[in-house]
Short mmCIF file of C-alpha atoms and ligand atoms in Angstrom, two decimals:
data_model
loop_
_atom_site.label_atom_id
_atom_site.label_comp_id
_atom_site.label_asym_id
_atom_site.label_seq_id
_atom_site.Cartn_x
_atom_site.Cartn_y
_atom_site.Cartn_z
CA UNK A 74 91.26 66.22 86.23
CA UNK A 75 93.56 67.24 88.99
CA UNK A 76 94.52 64.83 91.70
CA UNK A 77 93.98 66.00 95.17
CA UNK A 78 97.67 66.40 97.35
CA UNK A 79 97.53 66.50 101.08
CA UNK A 80 100.91 67.67 102.45
CA UNK A 81 101.70 67.60 105.91
CA UNK A 82 104.49 70.97 107.06
CA UNK A 83 105.69 69.74 110.27
CA UNK A 84 107.77 73.16 110.01
CA UNK A 85 109.75 72.93 113.68
CA UNK A 86 108.32 70.21 115.15
CA UNK A 87 109.54 66.86 115.75
CA UNK A 88 111.62 64.47 117.91
CA UNK A 89 112.75 60.98 117.38
CA UNK A 90 109.83 59.55 119.13
CA UNK A 91 107.51 61.53 117.76
CA UNK A 92 108.31 60.47 114.37
CA UNK A 93 108.49 57.15 114.65
CA UNK A 94 104.74 57.22 115.98
CA UNK A 95 103.35 59.66 113.64
CA UNK A 96 104.83 57.93 110.66
CA UNK A 97 103.19 54.52 111.97
CA UNK A 98 100.13 55.56 112.99
CA UNK A 99 99.89 57.20 109.24
CA UNK A 100 100.94 54.31 107.43
CA UNK A 101 98.35 52.07 109.57
CA UNK A 102 95.55 54.33 108.19
CA UNK A 103 96.44 54.81 104.51
CA UNK A 104 94.22 52.07 103.23
CA UNK A 105 91.76 53.13 100.32
CA UNK A 106 93.50 56.92 100.60
CA UNK A 107 93.09 58.25 96.94
CA UNK A 108 94.86 61.75 97.57
CA UNK A 109 98.76 61.87 96.94
CA UNK A 110 99.65 62.31 100.45
CA UNK A 111 103.14 63.89 101.37
CA UNK A 112 105.11 65.14 104.73
CA UNK A 113 107.45 67.89 104.94
CA UNK A 114 110.01 67.02 107.48
CA UNK A 115 112.83 69.24 109.38
CA UNK A 116 116.28 68.23 107.82
CA UNK A 117 117.93 66.19 110.79
CA UNK A 118 114.40 64.08 110.25
CA UNK A 119 114.26 63.10 106.77
CA UNK A 120 116.48 60.04 106.70
CA UNK A 121 114.40 58.51 109.60
CA UNK A 122 111.42 59.22 107.66
CA UNK A 123 112.77 57.61 104.26
CA UNK A 124 113.32 54.43 105.81
CA UNK A 125 110.04 54.40 107.64
CA UNK A 126 107.86 54.97 104.40
CA UNK A 127 109.62 52.71 102.30
CA UNK A 128 107.04 50.83 99.68
CA UNK A 129 104.47 52.76 101.25
CA UNK A 130 102.46 55.87 98.92
CA UNK A 131 103.62 58.38 101.43
CA UNK A 132 106.13 61.17 100.01
CA UNK A 133 108.78 62.95 101.53
CA UNK A 134 109.65 66.53 101.15
CA UNK A 135 111.62 69.14 103.21
CA UNK A 136 110.93 72.47 104.20
CA UNK A 137 113.48 74.57 102.42
CA UNK A 138 116.93 74.56 100.35
CA UNK A 139 119.87 76.44 99.47
CA UNK A 140 120.37 77.61 95.92
CA UNK A 141 123.85 76.53 95.89
CA UNK A 142 124.81 73.25 94.71
CA UNK A 143 127.71 72.65 97.38
CA UNK A 144 130.33 75.09 99.07
CA UNK A 145 131.22 77.06 101.68
CA UNK A 146 127.44 77.78 103.32
CA UNK A 147 127.61 76.68 106.91
CA UNK A 148 124.27 75.71 108.04
CA UNK A 149 122.58 75.40 104.69
CA UNK A 150 121.27 72.24 102.79
CA UNK A 151 121.21 72.09 99.35
CA UNK A 152 118.49 70.34 96.73
CA UNK A 153 120.67 67.27 95.87
CA UNK A 154 121.35 67.06 99.82
CA UNK A 155 117.36 66.65 100.00
CA UNK A 156 117.03 64.46 96.74
CA UNK A 157 119.86 61.90 98.74
CA UNK A 158 117.25 61.29 101.00
CA UNK A 159 114.53 60.30 98.77
CA UNK A 160 112.49 63.40 98.74
CA UNK A 161 110.85 64.84 95.82
CA UNK A 162 109.35 67.68 97.40
CA UNK A 163 110.40 71.08 98.88
CA UNK A 164 108.61 74.23 100.46
CA UNK A 165 109.53 77.43 99.09
CA UNK A 166 108.65 80.74 100.42
CA UNK A 167 106.70 79.85 103.24
CA UNK A 168 105.14 83.32 104.84
CA UNK A 169 107.41 82.10 107.83
CA UNK A 170 110.45 82.13 105.74
CA UNK A 171 109.15 85.42 104.02
CA UNK A 172 109.08 87.20 107.33
CA UNK A 173 111.16 85.87 109.73
CA UNK A 174 114.02 85.52 107.79
CA UNK A 175 113.72 88.14 105.05
CA UNK A 176 113.25 86.14 102.12
CA UNK A 177 111.65 88.11 99.18
CA UNK A 178 110.07 87.04 96.37
CA UNK A 179 113.37 87.22 94.01
CA UNK A 180 115.05 84.73 96.46
CA UNK A 181 111.96 82.57 96.37
CA UNK A 182 111.96 82.88 92.78
CA UNK A 183 115.83 81.62 92.73
CA UNK A 184 115.17 78.74 95.47
CA UNK A 185 112.27 77.67 93.21
CA UNK A 186 114.77 77.29 90.32
CA UNK A 187 117.29 75.65 92.25
CA UNK A 188 114.58 72.84 93.14
CA UNK A 189 113.39 72.40 89.57
CA UNK A 190 117.11 71.97 88.48
CA UNK A 191 117.96 69.34 91.01
CA UNK A 192 114.35 67.56 89.68
CA UNK A 193 112.56 68.33 92.78
CA UNK A 194 108.71 69.61 92.73
CA UNK A 195 108.56 72.86 94.70
CA UNK A 196 105.30 73.78 96.80
CA UNK A 197 105.46 77.54 96.21
CA UNK A 198 103.91 79.16 98.92
CA UNK A 199 102.19 82.71 98.69
CA UNK A 200 99.61 84.59 100.37
CA UNK A 201 98.76 87.82 101.68
CA UNK A 202 98.97 89.62 105.39
CA UNK A 203 95.82 90.76 107.27
CA UNK A 204 97.31 94.43 106.36
CA UNK A 205 97.10 93.53 102.94
CA UNK A 206 93.67 92.09 102.85
CA UNK A 207 92.08 94.74 104.72
CA UNK A 208 93.85 97.19 102.20
CA UNK A 209 92.13 95.40 99.49
CA UNK A 210 95.48 94.65 98.45
CA UNK A 211 95.41 90.78 98.25
CA UNK A 212 95.50 90.18 94.47
CA UNK A 213 98.57 92.68 93.90
CA UNK A 214 100.37 90.95 96.55
CA UNK A 215 99.82 87.46 95.01
CA UNK A 216 100.33 88.41 91.60
CA UNK A 217 103.74 90.11 92.36
CA UNK A 218 104.98 86.89 94.65
CA UNK A 219 103.59 84.86 91.85
CA UNK A 220 105.14 86.96 88.75
CA UNK A 221 108.55 87.10 90.26
CA UNK A 222 108.72 82.92 89.76
CA UNK A 223 106.99 82.96 86.27
CA UNK A 224 109.17 85.50 85.21
CA UNK A 225 112.53 83.52 86.60
CA UNK A 226 111.58 80.26 85.46
CA UNK A 227 108.57 80.24 83.04
CA UNK A 228 105.30 79.19 82.88
CA UNK A 229 106.13 76.01 81.22
CA UNK A 230 107.89 74.98 84.76
CA UNK A 231 104.74 75.25 86.49
CA UNK A 232 103.90 71.84 85.26
CA UNK A 233 106.84 70.58 87.96
CA UNK A 234 105.02 73.39 90.35
CA UNK A 235 102.51 72.90 93.06
CA UNK A 236 101.34 76.17 94.64
CA UNK A 237 100.02 76.58 98.06
CA UNK A 238 97.42 79.90 98.73
CA UNK A 239 98.27 80.58 102.25
CA UNK A 240 96.99 83.64 103.39
CA UNK A 241 99.20 84.62 106.60
CA UNK A 242 96.49 85.71 108.75
CA UNK A 243 95.01 82.21 108.80
CA UNK A 244 98.39 80.45 109.50
CA UNK A 245 98.68 78.89 112.95
CA UNK A 246 95.63 81.37 114.32
CA UNK A 247 93.07 78.97 114.08
CA UNK A 248 90.98 81.66 111.60
CA UNK A 249 90.40 79.96 108.32
CA UNK A 250 89.62 81.38 105.10
CA UNK A 251 86.07 80.73 104.20
CA UNK A 252 85.48 78.23 101.41
CA UNK A 253 84.62 81.57 99.03
CA UNK A 254 87.79 83.77 100.52
CA UNK A 255 89.89 80.66 99.48
CA UNK A 256 87.92 80.05 96.05
CA UNK A 257 88.35 83.35 95.28
CA UNK A 258 92.00 83.71 95.76
CA UNK A 259 92.84 80.29 94.40
CA UNK A 260 90.37 81.49 91.10
CA UNK A 261 92.46 84.21 90.69
CA UNK A 262 95.99 82.38 91.00
CA UNK A 263 94.82 80.19 88.13
CA UNK A 264 93.84 83.22 85.98
CA UNK A 265 97.36 84.18 86.49
CA UNK A 266 98.78 81.79 85.00
CA UNK A 267 96.26 81.07 82.37
CA UNK A 268 97.38 84.69 81.23
CA UNK A 269 100.54 83.17 80.26
CA UNK A 270 99.30 79.66 79.46
CA UNK A 271 95.51 78.11 79.85
CA UNK A 272 96.60 74.37 79.71
CA UNK A 273 99.07 74.90 82.32
CA UNK A 274 96.80 77.24 84.59
CA UNK A 275 94.63 74.07 84.36
CA UNK A 276 97.68 71.21 85.59
CA UNK A 277 98.64 73.05 87.95
CA UNK A 278 97.85 71.88 91.49
CA UNK A 279 96.82 75.07 94.05
CA UNK A 280 96.43 74.06 97.59
CA UNK A 281 95.14 75.91 100.18
CA UNK A 282 96.98 76.33 103.70
CA UNK A 283 95.91 78.15 106.80
CA UNK A 284 94.44 76.49 109.85
CA UNK A 285 92.70 73.52 107.62
CA UNK A 286 91.62 70.88 109.93
CA UNK A 287 89.39 67.44 109.79
CA UNK A 288 86.41 69.88 110.24
CA UNK A 289 86.85 72.38 107.49
CA UNK A 290 89.04 70.08 105.03
CA UNK A 291 85.77 69.14 103.52
CA UNK A 292 84.11 72.36 102.37
CA UNK A 293 87.55 73.82 101.33
CA UNK A 294 88.53 71.22 99.21
CA UNK A 295 85.33 70.63 97.27
CA UNK A 296 85.70 73.99 96.12
CA UNK A 297 86.54 73.72 92.09
CA UNK A 298 90.12 75.50 92.46
CA UNK A 299 91.07 73.83 95.97
CA UNK A 300 93.34 70.82 94.70
CA UNK A 301 94.18 69.98 98.34
CA UNK A 302 95.87 71.30 101.70
CA UNK A 303 99.10 72.32 103.21
CA UNK A 304 98.65 71.41 106.82
CA UNK A 305 100.56 72.68 109.98
CA UNK A 306 99.21 71.70 113.28
CA UNK A 307 96.92 69.17 112.09
CA UNK A 308 99.90 67.25 110.28
CA UNK A 309 101.14 66.40 113.32
CA UNK A 310 98.18 64.40 114.82
CA UNK A 311 98.05 61.33 112.31
CA UNK A 312 94.20 61.04 112.74
CA UNK A 313 93.45 64.52 111.91
CA UNK A 314 95.97 64.38 109.06
CA UNK A 315 94.46 60.70 107.69
CA UNK A 316 91.16 62.61 108.05
CA UNK A 317 92.08 65.43 105.91
CA UNK A 318 93.92 62.71 103.37
CA UNK A 319 90.46 60.70 103.40
CA UNK A 320 88.97 64.16 102.07
CA UNK A 321 90.17 63.55 97.87
P1 LIG B 157 98.74 75.56 110.34
O1 LIG B 157 97.87 74.54 109.47
O2 LIG B 157 98.82 75.30 111.59
O3 LIG B 157 97.67 77.17 110.32
O4 LIG B 157 99.81 76.06 109.29
C1 LIG B 157 99.56 76.01 108.17
C2 LIG B 157 101.02 76.38 107.28
O5 LIG B 157 101.72 77.28 107.31
C3 LIG B 157 101.10 75.15 106.20
O6 LIG B 157 102.34 75.63 105.66
#
């Protein structure tokens, strides 16, 4: 039985005040929540969140990492630095990084490897654009993105990886995948893992991301192969995020 995981991706939205208020409000509502709850903060706020969540069941993650351990990489942040602030997770391959910052599947695979080597759990994002879906290429795109990672780190490593299926057309658009569309993609992703190792496939959490909110989370997360959510906009409001966390 896989646990439900609800992860917030704050993207580039935070201030010291907003982080204080959001985490404090989240912590007051955590009683009785059985899902694993995780917030992925922008780098400058990791230290602040680390202090605020101490002793709570909320976990901390980052949104990106550099593959090198240290050195002359101006502006970059390593896996060990992320770990230094108590984070246990890091998002890799988010579609915004693939499309805006030119991250290829090969680079995403290297980032996944660097995170794993440092003992961080990568939240590996994959998903198709609307053009790819409309031209019938959804499965081919997902397979290519996932295979690049499997080939580099091996299927066993997926015991330490969380996958997030995030159809690009659903991100920040208010257009959520229907439960049927999402379940179909999740089942396909699980079948790709199963081709390599059935038991790893059954254990790997696959989260859905893309305009998930307090109203649609329940019907999505109740699908057989949807193990939780990666939440953008709705993760910035404690009440909405808590509502989603309660679904698990
Ligand atoms: P939204 O929930 O704002 O659509 O963003 C989803 C996402 O990209 C999470 O990583």
